[in-house]
Coordinates of N, CA and C in Angstrom, one line a residue:
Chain A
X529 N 0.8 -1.2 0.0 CA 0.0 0.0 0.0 C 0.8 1.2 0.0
X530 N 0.3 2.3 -0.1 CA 0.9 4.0 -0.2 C 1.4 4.0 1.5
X531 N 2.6 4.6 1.4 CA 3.3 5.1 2.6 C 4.1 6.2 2.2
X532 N 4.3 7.3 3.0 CA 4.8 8.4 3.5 C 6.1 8.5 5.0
X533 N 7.0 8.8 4.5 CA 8.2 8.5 5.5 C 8.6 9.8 5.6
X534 N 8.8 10.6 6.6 CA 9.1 11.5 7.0 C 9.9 11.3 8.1
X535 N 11.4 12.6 8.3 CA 12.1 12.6 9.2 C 11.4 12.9 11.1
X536 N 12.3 12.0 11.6 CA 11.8 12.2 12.9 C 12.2 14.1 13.8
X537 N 11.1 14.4 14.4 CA 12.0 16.0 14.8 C 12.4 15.4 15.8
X538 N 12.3 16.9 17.0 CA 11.9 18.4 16.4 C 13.1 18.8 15.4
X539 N 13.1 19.0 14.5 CA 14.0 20.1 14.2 C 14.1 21.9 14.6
X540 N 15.4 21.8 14.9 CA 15.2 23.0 15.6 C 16.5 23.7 15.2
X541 N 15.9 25.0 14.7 CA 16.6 26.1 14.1 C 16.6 27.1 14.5
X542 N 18.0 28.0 14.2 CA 18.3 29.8 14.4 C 17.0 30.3 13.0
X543 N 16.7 31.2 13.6 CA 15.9 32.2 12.4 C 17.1 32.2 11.5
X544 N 16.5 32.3 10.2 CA 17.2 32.6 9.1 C 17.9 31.7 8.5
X545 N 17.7 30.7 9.0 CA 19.0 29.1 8.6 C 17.6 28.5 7.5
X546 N 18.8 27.8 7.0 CA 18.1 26.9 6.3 C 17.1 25.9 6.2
X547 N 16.1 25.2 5.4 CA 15.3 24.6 6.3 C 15.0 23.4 5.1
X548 N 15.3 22.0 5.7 CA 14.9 20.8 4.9 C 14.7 20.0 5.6
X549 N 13.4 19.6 5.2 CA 12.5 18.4 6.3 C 11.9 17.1 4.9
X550 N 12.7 15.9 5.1 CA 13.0 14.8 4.0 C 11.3 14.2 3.7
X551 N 11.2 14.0 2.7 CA 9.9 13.1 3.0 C 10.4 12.0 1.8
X552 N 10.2 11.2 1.8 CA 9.8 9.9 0.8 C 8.6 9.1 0.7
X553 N 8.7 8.2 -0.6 CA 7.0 8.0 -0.4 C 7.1 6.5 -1.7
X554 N 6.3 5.7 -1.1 CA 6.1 4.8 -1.3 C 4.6 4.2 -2.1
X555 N 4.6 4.6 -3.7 CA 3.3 4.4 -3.9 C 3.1 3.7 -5.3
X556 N 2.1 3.2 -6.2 CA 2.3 3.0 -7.6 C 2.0 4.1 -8.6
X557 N 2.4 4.3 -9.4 CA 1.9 5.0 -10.6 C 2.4 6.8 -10.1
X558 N 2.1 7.8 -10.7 CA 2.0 8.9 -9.7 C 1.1 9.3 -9.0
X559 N 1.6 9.3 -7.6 CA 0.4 9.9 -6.7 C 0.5 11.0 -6.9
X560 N -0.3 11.9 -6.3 CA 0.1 13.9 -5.7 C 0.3 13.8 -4.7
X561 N 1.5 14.5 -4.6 CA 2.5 15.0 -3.1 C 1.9 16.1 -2.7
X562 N 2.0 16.7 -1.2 CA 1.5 17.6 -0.7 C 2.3 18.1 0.9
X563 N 2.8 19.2 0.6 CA 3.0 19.3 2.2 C 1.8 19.8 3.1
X564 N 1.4 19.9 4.6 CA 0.6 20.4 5.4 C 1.3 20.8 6.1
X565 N 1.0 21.8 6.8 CA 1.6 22.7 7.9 C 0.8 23.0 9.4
X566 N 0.5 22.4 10.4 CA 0.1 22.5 11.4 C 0.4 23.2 12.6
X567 N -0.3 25.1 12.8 CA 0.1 25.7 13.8 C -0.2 25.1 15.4
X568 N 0.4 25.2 16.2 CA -0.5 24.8 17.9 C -1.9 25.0 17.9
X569 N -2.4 24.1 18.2 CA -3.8 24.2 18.6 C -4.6 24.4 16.9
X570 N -4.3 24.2 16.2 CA -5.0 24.5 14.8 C -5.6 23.1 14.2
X571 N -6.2 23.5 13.1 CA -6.5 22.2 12.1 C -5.5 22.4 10.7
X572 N -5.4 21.5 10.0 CA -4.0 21.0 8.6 C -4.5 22.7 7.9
X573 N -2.9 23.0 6.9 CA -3.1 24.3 6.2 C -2.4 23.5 5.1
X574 N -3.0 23.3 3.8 CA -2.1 22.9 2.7 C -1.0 24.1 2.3
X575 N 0.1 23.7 2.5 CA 1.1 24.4 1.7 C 1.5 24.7 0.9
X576 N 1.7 23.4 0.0 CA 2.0 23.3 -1.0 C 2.2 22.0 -2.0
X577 N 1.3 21.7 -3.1 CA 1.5 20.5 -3.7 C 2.0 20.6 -4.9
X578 N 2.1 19.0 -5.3 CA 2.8 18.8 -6.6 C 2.2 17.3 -7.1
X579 N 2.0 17.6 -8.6 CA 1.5 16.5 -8.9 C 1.8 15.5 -10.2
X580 N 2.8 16.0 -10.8 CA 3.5 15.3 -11.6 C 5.0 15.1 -11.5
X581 N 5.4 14.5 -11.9 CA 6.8 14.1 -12.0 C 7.5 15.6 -12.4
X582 N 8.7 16.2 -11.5 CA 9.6 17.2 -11.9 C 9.2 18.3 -11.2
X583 N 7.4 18.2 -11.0 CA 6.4 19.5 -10.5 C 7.5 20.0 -9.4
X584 N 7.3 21.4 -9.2 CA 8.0 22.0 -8.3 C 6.8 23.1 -7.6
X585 N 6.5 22.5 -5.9 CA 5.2 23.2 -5.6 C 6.0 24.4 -4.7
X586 N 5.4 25.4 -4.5 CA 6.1 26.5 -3.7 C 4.7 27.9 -3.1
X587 N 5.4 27.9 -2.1 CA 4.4 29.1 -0.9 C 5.2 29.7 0.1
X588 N 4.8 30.8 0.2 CA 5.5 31.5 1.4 C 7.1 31.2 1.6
X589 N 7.4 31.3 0.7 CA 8.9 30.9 0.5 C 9.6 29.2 0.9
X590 N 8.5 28.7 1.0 CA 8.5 26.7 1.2 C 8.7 26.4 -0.4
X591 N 9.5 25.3 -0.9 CA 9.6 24.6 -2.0 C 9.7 23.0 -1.6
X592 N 8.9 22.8 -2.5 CA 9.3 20.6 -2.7 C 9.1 20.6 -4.1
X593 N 10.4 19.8 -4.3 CA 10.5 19.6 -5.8 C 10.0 17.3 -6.4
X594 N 8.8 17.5 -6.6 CA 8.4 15.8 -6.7 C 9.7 14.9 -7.7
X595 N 9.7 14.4 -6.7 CA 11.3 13.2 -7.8 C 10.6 12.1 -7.8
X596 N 10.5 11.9 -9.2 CA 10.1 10.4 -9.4 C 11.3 9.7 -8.8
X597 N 12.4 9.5 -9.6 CA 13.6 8.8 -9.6 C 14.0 8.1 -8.1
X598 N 13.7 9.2 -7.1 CA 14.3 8.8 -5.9 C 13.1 8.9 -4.8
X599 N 11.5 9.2 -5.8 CA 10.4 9.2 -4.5 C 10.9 9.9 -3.5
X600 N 11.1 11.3 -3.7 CA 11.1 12.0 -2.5 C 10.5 13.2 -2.8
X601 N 10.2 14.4 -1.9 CA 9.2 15.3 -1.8 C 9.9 16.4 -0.9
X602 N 11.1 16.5 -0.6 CA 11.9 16.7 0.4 C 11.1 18.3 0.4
X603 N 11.0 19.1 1.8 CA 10.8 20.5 1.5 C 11.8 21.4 2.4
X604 N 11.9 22.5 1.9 CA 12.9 23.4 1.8 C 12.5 25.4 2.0
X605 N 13.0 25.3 2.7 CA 12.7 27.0 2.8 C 14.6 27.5 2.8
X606 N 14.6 28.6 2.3 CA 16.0 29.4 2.5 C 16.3 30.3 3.6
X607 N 15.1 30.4 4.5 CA 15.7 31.5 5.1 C 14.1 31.2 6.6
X608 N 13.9 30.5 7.5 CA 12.9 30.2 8.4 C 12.7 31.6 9.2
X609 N 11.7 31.8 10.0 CA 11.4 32.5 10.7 C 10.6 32.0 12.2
X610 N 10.4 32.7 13.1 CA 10.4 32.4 14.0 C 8.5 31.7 14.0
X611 N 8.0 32.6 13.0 CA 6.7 32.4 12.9 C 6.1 30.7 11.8
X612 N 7.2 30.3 12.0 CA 7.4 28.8 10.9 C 7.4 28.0 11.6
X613 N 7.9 27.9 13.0 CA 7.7 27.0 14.2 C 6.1 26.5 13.6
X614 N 5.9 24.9 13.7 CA 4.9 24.5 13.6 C 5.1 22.4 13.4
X615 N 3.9 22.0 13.0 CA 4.2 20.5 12.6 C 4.0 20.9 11.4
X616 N 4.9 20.2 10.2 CA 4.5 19.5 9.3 C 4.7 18.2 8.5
X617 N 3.6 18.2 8.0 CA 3.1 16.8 7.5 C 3.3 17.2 5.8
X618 N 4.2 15.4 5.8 CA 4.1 15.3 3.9 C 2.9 14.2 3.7
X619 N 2.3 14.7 2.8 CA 1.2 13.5 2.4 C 0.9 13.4 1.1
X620 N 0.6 12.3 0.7 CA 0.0 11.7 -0.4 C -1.1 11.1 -1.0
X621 N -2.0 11.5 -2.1 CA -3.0 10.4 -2.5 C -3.0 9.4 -3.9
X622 N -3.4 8.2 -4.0 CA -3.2 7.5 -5.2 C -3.6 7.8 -6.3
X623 N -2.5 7.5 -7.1 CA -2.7 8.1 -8.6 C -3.6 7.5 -9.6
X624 N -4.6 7.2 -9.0 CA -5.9 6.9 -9.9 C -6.8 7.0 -9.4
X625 N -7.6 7.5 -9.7 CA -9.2 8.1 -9.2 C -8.9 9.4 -8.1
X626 N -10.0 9.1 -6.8 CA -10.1 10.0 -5.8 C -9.3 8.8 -4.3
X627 N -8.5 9.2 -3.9 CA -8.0 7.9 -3.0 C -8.0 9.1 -1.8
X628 N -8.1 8.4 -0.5 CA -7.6 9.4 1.0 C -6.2 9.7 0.9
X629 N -6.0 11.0 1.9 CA -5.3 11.0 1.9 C -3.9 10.0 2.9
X630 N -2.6 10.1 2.2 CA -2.1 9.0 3.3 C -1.2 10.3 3.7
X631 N -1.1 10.5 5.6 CA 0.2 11.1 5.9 C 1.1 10.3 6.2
X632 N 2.5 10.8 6.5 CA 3.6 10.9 7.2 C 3.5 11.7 8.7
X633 N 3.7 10.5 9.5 CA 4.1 11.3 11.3 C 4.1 12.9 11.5
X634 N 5.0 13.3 10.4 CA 4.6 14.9 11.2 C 6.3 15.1 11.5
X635 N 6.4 16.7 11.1 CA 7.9 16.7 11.8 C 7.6 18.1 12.2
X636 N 7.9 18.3 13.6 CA 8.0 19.5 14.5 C 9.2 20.5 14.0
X637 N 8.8 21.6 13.7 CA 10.1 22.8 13.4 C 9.8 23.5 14.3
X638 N 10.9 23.8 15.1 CA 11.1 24.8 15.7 C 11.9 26.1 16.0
X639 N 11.8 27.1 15.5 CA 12.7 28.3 15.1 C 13.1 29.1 16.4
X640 N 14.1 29.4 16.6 CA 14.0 30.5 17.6 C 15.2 31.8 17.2
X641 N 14.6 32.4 18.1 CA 15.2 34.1 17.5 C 16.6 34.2 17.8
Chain B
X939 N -12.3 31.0 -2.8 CA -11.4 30.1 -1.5 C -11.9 28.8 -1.1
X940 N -11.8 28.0 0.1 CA -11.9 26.4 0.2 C -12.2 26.5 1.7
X941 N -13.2 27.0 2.7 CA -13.0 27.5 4.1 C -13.7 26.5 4.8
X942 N -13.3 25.6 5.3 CA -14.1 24.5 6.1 C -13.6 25.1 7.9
X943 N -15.6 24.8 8.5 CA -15.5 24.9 10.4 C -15.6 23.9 10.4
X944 N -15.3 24.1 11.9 CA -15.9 23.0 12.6 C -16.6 24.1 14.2
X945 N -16.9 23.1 14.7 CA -18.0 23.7 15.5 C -18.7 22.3 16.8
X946 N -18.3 22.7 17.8 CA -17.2 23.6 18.7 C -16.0 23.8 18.8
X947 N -15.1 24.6 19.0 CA -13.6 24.4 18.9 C -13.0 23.1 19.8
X948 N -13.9 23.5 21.0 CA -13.6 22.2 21.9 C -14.9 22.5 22.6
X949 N -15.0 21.6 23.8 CA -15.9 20.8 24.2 C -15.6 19.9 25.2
X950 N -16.4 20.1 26.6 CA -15.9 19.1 27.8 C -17.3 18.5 28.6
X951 N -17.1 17.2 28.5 CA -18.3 16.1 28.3 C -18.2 15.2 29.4
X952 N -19.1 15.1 29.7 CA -18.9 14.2 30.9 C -18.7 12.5 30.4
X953 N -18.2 11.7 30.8 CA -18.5 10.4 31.1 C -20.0 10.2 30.5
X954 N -20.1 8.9 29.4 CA -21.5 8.5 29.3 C -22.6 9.4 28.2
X955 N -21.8 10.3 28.2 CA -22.8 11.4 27.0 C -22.4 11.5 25.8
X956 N -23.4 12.0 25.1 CA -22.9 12.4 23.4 C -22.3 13.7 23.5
X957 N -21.4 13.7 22.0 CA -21.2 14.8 22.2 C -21.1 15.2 20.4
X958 N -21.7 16.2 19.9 CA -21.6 16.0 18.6 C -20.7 17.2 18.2
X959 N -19.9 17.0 16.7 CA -19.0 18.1 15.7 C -19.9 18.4 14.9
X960 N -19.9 19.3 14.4 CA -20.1 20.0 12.9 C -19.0 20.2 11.9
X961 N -19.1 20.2 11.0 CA -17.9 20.3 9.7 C -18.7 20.6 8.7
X962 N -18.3 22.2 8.5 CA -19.1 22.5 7.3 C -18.1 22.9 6.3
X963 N -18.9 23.1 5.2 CA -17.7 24.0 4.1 C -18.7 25.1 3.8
X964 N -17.9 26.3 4.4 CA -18.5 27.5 3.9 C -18.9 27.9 2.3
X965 N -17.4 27.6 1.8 CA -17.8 28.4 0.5 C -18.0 27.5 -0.7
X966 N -18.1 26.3 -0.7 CA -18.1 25.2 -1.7 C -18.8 24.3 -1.3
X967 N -19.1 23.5 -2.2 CA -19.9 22.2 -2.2 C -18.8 20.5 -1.6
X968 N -19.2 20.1 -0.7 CA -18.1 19.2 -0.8 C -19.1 17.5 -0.8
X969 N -18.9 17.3 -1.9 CA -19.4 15.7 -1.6 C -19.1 14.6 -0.7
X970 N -18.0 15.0 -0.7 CA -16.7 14.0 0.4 C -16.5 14.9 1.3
X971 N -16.6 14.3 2.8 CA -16.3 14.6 3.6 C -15.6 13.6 4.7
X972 N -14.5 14.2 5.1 CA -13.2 12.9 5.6 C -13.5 13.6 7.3
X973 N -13.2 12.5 8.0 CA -13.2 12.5 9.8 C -11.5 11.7 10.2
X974 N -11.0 13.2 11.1 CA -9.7 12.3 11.5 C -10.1 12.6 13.2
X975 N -8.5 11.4 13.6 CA -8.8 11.9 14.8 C -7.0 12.2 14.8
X976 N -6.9 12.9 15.7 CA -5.4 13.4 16.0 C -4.8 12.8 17.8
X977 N -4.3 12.3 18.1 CA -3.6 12.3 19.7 C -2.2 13.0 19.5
X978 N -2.2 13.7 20.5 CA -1.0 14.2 20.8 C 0.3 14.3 20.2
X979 N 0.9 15.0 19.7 CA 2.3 14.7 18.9 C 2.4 13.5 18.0
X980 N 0.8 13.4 17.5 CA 1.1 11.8 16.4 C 0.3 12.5 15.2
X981 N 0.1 12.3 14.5 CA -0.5 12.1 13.1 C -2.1 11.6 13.5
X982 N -2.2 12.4 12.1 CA -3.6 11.8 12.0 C -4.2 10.7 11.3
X983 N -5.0 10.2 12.1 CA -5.7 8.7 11.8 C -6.8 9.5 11.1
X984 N -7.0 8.4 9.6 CA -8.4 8.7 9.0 C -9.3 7.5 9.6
X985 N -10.4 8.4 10.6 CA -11.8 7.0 11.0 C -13.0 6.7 10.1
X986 N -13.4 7.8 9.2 CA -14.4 7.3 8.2 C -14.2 8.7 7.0
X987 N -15.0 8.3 6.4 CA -15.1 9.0 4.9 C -16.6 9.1 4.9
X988 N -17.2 10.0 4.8 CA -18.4 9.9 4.3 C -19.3 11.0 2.9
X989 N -19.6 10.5 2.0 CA -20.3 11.0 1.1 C -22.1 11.5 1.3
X990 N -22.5 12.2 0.9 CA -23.5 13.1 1.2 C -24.6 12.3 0.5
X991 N -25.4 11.8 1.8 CA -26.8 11.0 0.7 C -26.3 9.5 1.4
X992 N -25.4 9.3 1.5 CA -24.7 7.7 1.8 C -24.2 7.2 3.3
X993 N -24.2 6.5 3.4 CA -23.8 6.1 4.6 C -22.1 6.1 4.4
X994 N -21.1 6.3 5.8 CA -19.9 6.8 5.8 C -19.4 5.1 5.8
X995 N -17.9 5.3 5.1 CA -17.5 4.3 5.7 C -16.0 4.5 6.2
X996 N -16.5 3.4 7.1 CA -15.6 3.7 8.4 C -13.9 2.5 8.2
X997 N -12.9 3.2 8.5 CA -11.5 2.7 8.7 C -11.3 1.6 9.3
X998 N -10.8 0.2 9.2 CA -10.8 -0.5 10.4 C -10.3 0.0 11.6
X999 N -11.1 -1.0 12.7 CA -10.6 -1.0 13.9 C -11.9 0.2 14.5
X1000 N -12.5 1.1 14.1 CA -13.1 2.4 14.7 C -14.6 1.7 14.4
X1001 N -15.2 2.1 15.2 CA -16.1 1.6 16.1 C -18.2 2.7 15.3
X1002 N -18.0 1.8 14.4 CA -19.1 2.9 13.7 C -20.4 3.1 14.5
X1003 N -21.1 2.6 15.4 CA -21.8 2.5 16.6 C -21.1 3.7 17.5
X1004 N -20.3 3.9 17.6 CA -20.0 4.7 18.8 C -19.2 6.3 18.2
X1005 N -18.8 6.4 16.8 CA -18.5 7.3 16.4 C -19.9 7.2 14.7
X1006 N -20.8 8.2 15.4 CA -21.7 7.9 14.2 C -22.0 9.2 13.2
X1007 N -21.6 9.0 12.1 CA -21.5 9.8 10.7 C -22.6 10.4 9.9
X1008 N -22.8 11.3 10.0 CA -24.1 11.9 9.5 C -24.0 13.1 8.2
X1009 N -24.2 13.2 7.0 CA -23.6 13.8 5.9 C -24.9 14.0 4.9
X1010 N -25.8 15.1 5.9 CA -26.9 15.2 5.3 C -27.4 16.2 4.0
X1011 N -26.1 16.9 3.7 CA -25.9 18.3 2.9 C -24.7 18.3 2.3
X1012 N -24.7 19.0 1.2 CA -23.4 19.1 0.6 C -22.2 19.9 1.4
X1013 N -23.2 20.6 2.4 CA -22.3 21.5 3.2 C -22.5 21.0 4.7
X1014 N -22.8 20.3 4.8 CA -22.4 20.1 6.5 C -22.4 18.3 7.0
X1015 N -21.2 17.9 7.9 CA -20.8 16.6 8.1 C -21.2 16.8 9.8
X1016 N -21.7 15.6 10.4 CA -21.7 16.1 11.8 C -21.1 14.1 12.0
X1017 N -19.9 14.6 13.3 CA -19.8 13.3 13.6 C -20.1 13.5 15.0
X1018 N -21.0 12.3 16.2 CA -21.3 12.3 17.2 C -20.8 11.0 18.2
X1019 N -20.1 11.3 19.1 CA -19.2 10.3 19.7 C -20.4 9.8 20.8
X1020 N -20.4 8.6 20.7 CA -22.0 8.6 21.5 C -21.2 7.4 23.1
X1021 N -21.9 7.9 23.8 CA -21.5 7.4 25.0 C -19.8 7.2 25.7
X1022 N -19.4 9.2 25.0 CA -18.0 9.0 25.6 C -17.2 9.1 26.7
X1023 N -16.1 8.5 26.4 CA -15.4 7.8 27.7 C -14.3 8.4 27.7
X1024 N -13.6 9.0 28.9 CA -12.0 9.5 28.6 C -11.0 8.7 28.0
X1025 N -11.2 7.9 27.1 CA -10.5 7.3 26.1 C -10.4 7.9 24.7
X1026 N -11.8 8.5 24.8 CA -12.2 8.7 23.4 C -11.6 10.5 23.4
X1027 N -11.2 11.3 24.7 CA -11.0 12.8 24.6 C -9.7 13.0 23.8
X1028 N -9.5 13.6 22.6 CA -8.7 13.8 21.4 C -8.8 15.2 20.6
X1029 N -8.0 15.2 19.4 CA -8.6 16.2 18.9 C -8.7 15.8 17.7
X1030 N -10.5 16.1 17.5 CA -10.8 15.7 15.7 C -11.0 16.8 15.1
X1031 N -10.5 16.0 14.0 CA -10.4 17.1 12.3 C -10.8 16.5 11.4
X1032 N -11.7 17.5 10.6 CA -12.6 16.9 9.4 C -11.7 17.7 8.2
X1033 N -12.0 17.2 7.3 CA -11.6 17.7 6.2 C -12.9 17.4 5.1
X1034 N -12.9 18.7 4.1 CA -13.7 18.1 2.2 C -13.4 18.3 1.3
X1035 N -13.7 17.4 0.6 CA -13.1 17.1 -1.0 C -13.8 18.3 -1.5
X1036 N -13.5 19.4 -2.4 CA -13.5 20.2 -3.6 C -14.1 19.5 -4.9
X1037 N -15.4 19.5 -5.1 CA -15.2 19.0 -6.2 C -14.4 17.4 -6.8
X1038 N -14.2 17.8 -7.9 CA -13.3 16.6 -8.3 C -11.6 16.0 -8.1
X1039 N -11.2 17.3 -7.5 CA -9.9 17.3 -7.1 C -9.8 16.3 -6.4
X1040 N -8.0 16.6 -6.0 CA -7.5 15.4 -5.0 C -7.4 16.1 -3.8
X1041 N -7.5 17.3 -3.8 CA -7.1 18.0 -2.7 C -8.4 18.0 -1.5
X1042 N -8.1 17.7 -0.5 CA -8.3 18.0 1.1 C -8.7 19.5 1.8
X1043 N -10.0 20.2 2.0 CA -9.4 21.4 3.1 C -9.9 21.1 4.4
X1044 N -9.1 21.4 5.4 CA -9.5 21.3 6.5 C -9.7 22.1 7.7
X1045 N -11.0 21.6 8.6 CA -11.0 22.3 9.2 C -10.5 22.6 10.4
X1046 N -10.4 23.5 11.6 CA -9.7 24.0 12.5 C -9.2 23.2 13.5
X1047 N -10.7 22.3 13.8 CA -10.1 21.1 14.6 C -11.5 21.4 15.9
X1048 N -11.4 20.2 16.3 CA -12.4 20.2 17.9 C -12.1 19.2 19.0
X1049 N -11.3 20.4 20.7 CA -10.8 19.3 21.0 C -11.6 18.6 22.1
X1050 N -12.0 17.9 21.8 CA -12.5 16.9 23.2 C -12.1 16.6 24.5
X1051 N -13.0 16.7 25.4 CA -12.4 16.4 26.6 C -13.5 15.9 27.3
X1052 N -13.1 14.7 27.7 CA -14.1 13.9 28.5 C -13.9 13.4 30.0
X1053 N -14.7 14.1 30.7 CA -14.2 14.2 32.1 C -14.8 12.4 33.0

């Protein structure tokens, strides 16, 4: 079946560093990739998706670039902020028809000033 | 826009009572409507799916008798935890299908607490 592997956190960063949180993904045919972003106390905020092979999804200065080749979804910011502290979740649905979604655990960022 | 509530944010229930969610979608039509539940620092579990007109169907292992699914409108999902027990206090999140997409929105979340 479809799986979602995401790094264990928290990751924990200086404002302004770098930011890559791995996902890989385990599914047939192409699924669509998706990051979610989860503030404290909130419900899921879609980030940013991708749905073909090469697609490169981007928001608020977040990028994931979809690799077939190596099934990964990795996302990336250049420059974090304090206001980026949050969970997020890579997820996936199957690439034929309407399928649920499948997450990944969740990886905690945490920024500080 | 894609703006799904829920309703109550949270909610504290005694032992033995119902206690019901709302999940609507404000600005769209959602024929699908998805129920998770969340615990603490974990990911979300999908418990049922339910389509509008239809009976939901439910994820193994979750207990359709005791978490019961009601999806009487294109805009509004109500799930009602019937006879709950501080086992069941969590925090649930619904999400609805758009149309024909693949895409998910979701709503805020509602947390439970069962004394």
């Amino acid at each position: 079946g479809n799986s979602v592997t995401q790094m264990e956190g928290p990751v924990t960063l200086s404002e302004e560093a770098f930011l890559t949180i791995n996902c890989t993904y385990t599914a047939t045919g192409y699924p669509s990739l998706f990051w979610y972003v989860q503030y404290p106390g909130e419900g899921l905020q879609l980030l940013l998706k991708a749905t073909k092979a090469d697609d490169k999804g981007s928001n608020k200065g977040f990028e994931a670039t979809y690799r077939k080749e190596t099934t990964s979804f990795h996302l990336e910011k250049g420059s974090v902020q304090v206001s980026d502290s949050a969970v997020y979740f890579c997820a996936l649905t199957g690439a034929t028809g309407f399928q649920k979604l499948v997450f990944g655990t969740g990886t905690r960022l945490l920024v500080s000033p | 826009g894609a703006v799904v509530s829920q309703h109550p944010s949270w909610v504290i229930c005694k032992s033995g009572t119902s206690v019901k969610i709302e999940c609507r979608s404000l600005d769209f039509q959602a024929t699908t409507m998805f129920w998770y539940r969340q615990f603490p620092k974990q990911s979300l579990m999908l418990m049922a799916t339910s389509n509008e007109g239809s009976k939901a169907t439910y994820e193994q292992g979750v207990e359709k008798d005791k978490f019961l699914i009601n999806h009487a409108s294109l805009t509004l999902s109500t799930l009602t935890v019937t006879s709950a027990h501080p086992e069941d206090s969590s925090f649930y999140i619904c999400s609805a299908r758009k149309g024909q997409t693949r895409e998910q929105y979701f709503g805020p979340g509602t947390r439970l607490t069962v004394t």
